[in-house]
Amino acid sequence: MPPAGPFLSGQKGAKEPVKAGDADFPRLNNPPLETAKKGELRFPLLGTSPRLLRWRLSGGGGLRCNAPAAPACMGENWGTVLERRGGLYGRPRARSCARPLAEPVGLRSGAECGMLGKTNRRRNDMSRADELFIENCKEILAHGVWDTEQEVRPRWADGAPAHTVKKFGIVNRYDLRAEFPVQTIRKMAFKSAVDELLWIWQKKSNNIHDLSSHIWDAWADESGSIGKAYGYQLGVKHRYLEGEFDQVDRVLYDLKHNPASRRILTSLYNHHDLSEMALYPCAWSVTFNVSGRTLNAVLNQRSQDMLTANGWNVMQYAVLVHFLARASGLEAGELVHVIADAHIYDRHVPVVEELIARTPYEAPRLWLDPAVTDFYTFTKDSVRLEGYRFHPLEQPIPVAV
């Protein structure tokens, strides 16, 4: 069960209650802290004088920080402040730079940390999708492993092997209540991404003639089929105690009738049918979890082409969480993206280097048609991005097949 009230834990496990708008933050080996005034939180930065953070009520009954910066180098004596319904909750982090305050649930402040010479901060004017993409790509390029000495399956259009540099096990979190995760360092084809999402999850199709874009043309046969992949798997009916459902309908049923279930998930990776798939599913599993009235999801991806697919998949599955939440009378919460093999292709490196050097814009707003409440009546025109600013990208991006 959750704790009776919000707390901030110190190094030695001492816990003190933290009330919304009236809080003391414990810090070892320091003078007593000034009690915060109502609507304010005060705590000291290490080696500096106390600094003021102003908070406002959020829609969920919690608090959100409007300050441009948060405490630096919290270290082992501090907990990372998280927003929770009814107030704040802190948990200790041992000997590490504090993650941005905005990370868990969208507080729009950040933390500047000088430890190990690394800056880790959450900016008000930067899209979270850009921030994570840039962070991931810098890590891959600086510390990734190349496969140039191995035989690889993908090929470029000229027949040359398509080699990659990769990192294993990247996990990114997006709070959909705070902003919609779309990259601004280049224009994202939002409508085409939603169209493909509906092609898989709503139409449950495996034929490119049911798709408006041409992104699957290279994998389709003469009839337009991509084999028993993606939408085909979601459309197969299975027998349950309550009757027969395909995977999507089972998710919709459980979200309405069994929201406390820990078994609400889909899987496209059917080993029995892999030999009849034009491409093994990359984003292959989604686990849904309802906390209170909030719908969260974990997207598992075995392989991620960072340049062509990362921003595409993130905004797709963010839309999916919004659609399913609306259809189930819930609120869209967090999307957690787990990537086993996050890679950058050799011929993509110059483009990626150009993109991550750009200054991102603030995330746009997602508009969702309030009249649509049935998952199967959503269209690509049921959503749009408002206030979407982006940088142009002129050069074409080659795709390895």
PDB file of C-alpha atoms in Angstrom, residues 183-298:
ATOM      1  CA  GLN A 183      10.649  15.899 -31.580  1.00  0.00           C
ATOM      2  CA  THR A 184      11.081  19.487 -32.717  1.00  0.00           C
ATOM      3  CA  ILE A 185      14.690  19.234 -33.924  1.00  0.00           C
ATOM      4  CA  ARG A 186      13.124  18.026 -37.175  1.00  0.00           C
ATOM      5  CA  LYS A 187       9.600  17.801 -38.514  1.00  0.00           C
ATOM      6  CA  MET A 188       7.838  14.592 -37.561  1.00  0.00           C
ATOM      7  CA  ALA A 189       5.187  13.124 -39.869  1.00  0.00           C
ATOM      8  CA  PHE A 190       2.578  13.022 -37.117  1.00  0.00           C
ATOM      9  CA  LYS A 191      -0.472  12.167 -39.233  1.00  0.00           C
ATOM     10  CA  SER A 192       1.368   9.358 -41.028  1.00  0.00           C
ATOM     11  CA  ALA A 193       2.506   7.943 -37.703  1.00  0.00           C
ATOM     12  CA  VAL A 194      -1.069   7.942 -36.379  1.00  0.00           C
ATOM     13  CA  ASP A 195      -2.265   6.383 -39.627  1.00  0.00           C
ATOM     14  CA  GLU A 196       0.199   3.490 -39.224  1.00  0.00           C
ATOM     15  CA  LEU A 197      -0.804   3.089 -35.581  1.00  0.00           C
ATOM     16  CA  LEU A 198      -4.467   2.730 -36.566  1.00  0.00           C
ATOM     17  CA  TRP A 199      -3.495   0.373 -39.411  1.00  0.00           C
ATOM     18  CA  ILE A 200      -1.959  -1.975 -36.833  1.00  0.00           C
ATOM     19  CA  TRP A 201      -4.129  -1.503 -33.748  1.00  0.00           C
ATOM     20  CA  GLN A 202      -7.535  -0.596 -35.157  1.00  0.00           C
ATOM     21  CA  LYS A 203      -7.707  -2.129 -38.640  1.00  0.00           C
ATOM     22  CA  LYS A 204      -5.419  -5.008 -37.528  1.00  0.00           C
ATOM     23  CA  SER A 205      -4.211  -5.159 -41.096  1.00  0.00           C
ATOM     24  CA  ASN A 206      -1.082  -6.607 -42.651  1.00  0.00           C
ATOM     25  CA  ASN A 207      -1.706  -5.196 -46.133  1.00  0.00           C
ATOM     26  CA  ILE A 208      -0.097  -1.941 -47.244  1.00  0.00           C
ATOM     27  CA  HIS A 209      -3.142  -1.083 -49.394  1.00  0.00           C
ATOM     28  CA  ASP A 210      -4.929  -0.270 -46.121  1.00  0.00           C
ATOM     29  CA  LEU A 211      -2.171   2.230 -45.247  1.00  0.00           C
ATOM     30  CA  SER A 212      -1.985   5.805 -46.532  1.00  0.00           C
ATOM     31  CA  SER A 213       1.820   6.086 -46.493  1.00  0.00           C
ATOM     32  CA  HIS A 214       4.468   4.013 -48.270  1.00  0.00           C
ATOM     33  CA  ILE A 215       6.706   3.218 -45.320  1.00  0.00           C
ATOM     34  CA  TRP A 216       6.042  -0.540 -45.587  1.00  0.00           C
ATOM     35  CA  ASP A 217       6.395  -0.867 -49.361  1.00  0.00           C
ATOM     36  CA  ALA A 218       9.890  -2.377 -49.199  1.00  0.00           C
ATOM     37  CA  TRP A 219       8.660  -5.294 -47.086  1.00  0.00           C
ATOM     38  CA  ALA A 220       5.404  -6.079 -48.942  1.00  0.00           C
ATOM     39  CA  ASP A 221       4.896  -8.824 -51.524  1.00  0.00           C
ATOM     40  CA  GLU A 222       3.125  -8.403 -54.848  1.00  0.00           C
ATOM     41  CA  SER A 223      -0.282  -8.558 -53.151  1.00  0.00           C
ATOM     42  CA  GLY A 224       0.687  -5.886 -50.602  1.00  0.00           C
ATOM     43  CA  SER A 225       0.974  -8.298 -47.669  1.00  0.00           C
ATOM     44  CA  ILE A 226       3.740  -8.162 -45.056  1.00  0.00           C
ATOM     45  CA  GLY A 227       2.863 -11.660 -43.884  1.00  0.00           C
ATOM     46  CA  LYS A 228       1.641 -12.650 -40.446  1.00  0.00           C
ATOM     47  CA  ALA A 229       3.142  -9.565 -38.833  1.00  0.00           C
ATOM     48  CA  TYR A 230       1.964  -6.601 -36.763  1.00  0.00           C
ATOM     49  CA  GLY A 231      -1.773  -6.053 -37.322  1.00  0.00           C
ATOM     50  CA  TYR A 232      -2.328  -9.674 -38.282  1.00  0.00           C
ATOM     51  CA  GLN A 233      -1.202 -10.797 -34.820  1.00  0.00           C
ATOM     52  CA  LEU A 234      -3.457  -8.322 -33.026  1.00  0.00           C
ATOM     53  CA  GLY A 235      -6.460  -9.545 -35.016  1.00  0.00           C
ATOM     54  CA  VAL A 236      -6.105 -13.243 -34.148  1.00  0.00           C
ATOM     55  CA  LYS A 237      -8.830 -14.324 -31.706  1.00  0.00           C
ATOM     56  CA  HIS A 238      -7.975 -16.234 -28.542  1.00  0.00           C
ATOM     57  CA  ARG A 239     -10.212 -18.052 -26.083  1.00  0.00           C
ATOM     58  CA  TYR A 240     -10.540 -16.692 -22.547  1.00  0.00           C
ATOM     59  CA  LEU A 241     -12.865 -17.504 -19.640  1.00  0.00           C
ATOM     60  CA  GLU A 242     -15.064 -14.560 -20.686  1.00  0.00           C
ATOM     61  CA  GLY A 243     -15.185 -15.629 -24.333  1.00  0.00           C
ATOM     62  CA  GLU A 244     -13.196 -15.018 -27.517  1.00  0.00           C
ATOM     63  CA  PHE A 245     -11.248 -11.782 -27.987  1.00  0.00           C
ATOM     64  CA  ASP A 246      -8.439 -10.576 -30.175  1.00  0.00           C
ATOM     65  CA  GLN A 247      -5.610  -8.860 -28.305  1.00  0.00           C
ATOM     66  CA  VAL A 248      -6.893  -5.296 -28.730  1.00  0.00           C
ATOM     67  CA  ASP A 249     -10.421  -6.151 -27.679  1.00  0.00           C
ATOM     68  CA  ARG A 250      -9.058  -8.023 -24.676  1.00  0.00           C
ATOM     69  CA  VAL A 251      -7.146  -4.907 -23.599  1.00  0.00           C
ATOM     70  CA  LEU A 252     -10.266  -2.758 -23.984  1.00  0.00           C
ATOM     71  CA  TYR A 253     -12.328  -5.279 -22.015  1.00  0.00           C
ATOM     72  CA  ASP A 254      -9.845  -5.462 -19.145  1.00  0.00           C
ATOM     73  CA  LEU A 255      -9.360  -1.689 -18.927  1.00  0.00           C
ATOM     74  CA  LYS A 256     -13.108  -1.338 -18.362  1.00  0.00           C
ATOM     75  CA  HIS A 257     -13.883  -4.471 -16.349  1.00  0.00           C
ATOM     76  CA  ASN A 258     -10.580  -5.482 -14.713  1.00  0.00           C
ATOM     77  CA  PRO A 259      -8.563  -2.259 -14.324  1.00  0.00           C
ATOM     78  CA  ALA A 260      -6.675  -3.666 -11.301  1.00  0.00           C
ATOM     79  CA  SER A 261      -5.365  -6.548 -13.409  1.00  0.00           C
ATOM     80  CA  ARG A 262      -1.612  -6.900 -13.882  1.00  0.00           C
ATOM     81  CA  ARG A 263      -2.172  -9.024 -16.982  1.00  0.00           C
ATOM     82  CA  ILE A 264      -3.211  -6.361 -19.497  1.00  0.00           C
ATOM     83  CA  LEU A 265      -0.712  -6.702 -22.331  1.00  0.00           C
ATOM     84  CA  THR A 266      -0.226  -7.462 -26.004  1.00  0.00           C
ATOM     85  CA  SER A 267       2.511  -9.369 -27.834  1.00  0.00           C
ATOM     86  CA  LEU A 268       3.295  -9.419 -31.540  1.00  0.00           C
ATOM     87  CA  TYR A 269       6.233 -11.809 -31.201  1.00  0.00           C
ATOM     88  CA  ASN A 270       4.559 -15.123 -32.032  1.00  0.00           C
ATOM     89  CA  HIS A 271       7.394 -17.585 -32.623  1.00  0.00           C
ATOM     90  CA  HIS A 272       5.080 -19.935 -34.506  1.00  0.00           C
ATOM     91  CA  ASP A 273       4.517 -17.292 -37.202  1.00  0.00           C
ATOM     92  CA  LEU A 274       7.954 -15.639 -37.398  1.00  0.00           C
ATOM     93  CA  SER A 275       8.892 -17.576 -40.536  1.00  0.00           C
ATOM     94  CA  GLU A 276       5.882 -16.037 -42.310  1.00  0.00           C
ATOM     95  CA  MET A 277       6.634 -12.425 -41.350  1.00  0.00           C
ATOM     96  CA  ALA A 278       8.321 -10.042 -43.790  1.00  0.00           C
ATOM     97  CA  LEU A 279       9.910  -8.319 -40.781  1.00  0.00           C
ATOM     98  CA  TYR A 280      10.043  -9.462 -37.186  1.00  0.00           C
ATOM     99  CA  PRO A 281       8.187  -6.961 -34.972  1.00  0.00           C
ATOM    100  CA  CYS A 282      10.488  -4.296 -33.510  1.00  0.00           C
ATOM    101  CA  ALA A 283       8.038  -2.716 -31.068  1.00  0.00           C
ATOM    102  CA  TRP A 284       6.655  -6.055 -30.025  1.00  0.00           C
ATOM    103  CA  SER A 285       4.920  -5.772 -26.644  1.00  0.00           C
ATOM    104  CA  VAL A 286       2.896  -3.266 -24.639  1.00  0.00           C
ATOM    105  CA  THR A 287       1.959  -3.732 -20.989  1.00  0.00           C
ATOM    106  CA  PHE A 288      -0.846  -1.526 -19.696  1.00  0.00           C
ATOM    107  CA  ASN A 289      -1.309  -0.663 -16.032  1.00  0.00           C
ATOM    108  CA  VAL A 290      -4.061   1.348 -14.353  1.00  0.00           C
ATOM    109  CA  SER A 291      -3.144   3.310 -11.224  1.00  0.00           C
ATOM    110  CA  GLY A 292      -6.237   4.929  -9.758  1.00  0.00           C
ATOM    111  CA  ARG A 293      -7.796   6.518 -12.846  1.00  0.00           C
ATOM    112  CA  THR A 294      -4.508   6.829 -14.727  1.00  0.00           C
ATOM    113  CA  LEU A 295      -3.505   4.587 -17.627  1.00  0.00           C
ATOM    114  CA  ASN A 296       0.221   3.922 -17.956  1.00  0.00           C
ATOM    115  CA  ALA A 297       2.034   1.771 -20.502  1.00  0.00           C
ATOM    116  CA  VAL A 298       5.391   0.072 -21.006  1.00  0.00           C
TER     117      VAL A 298
END
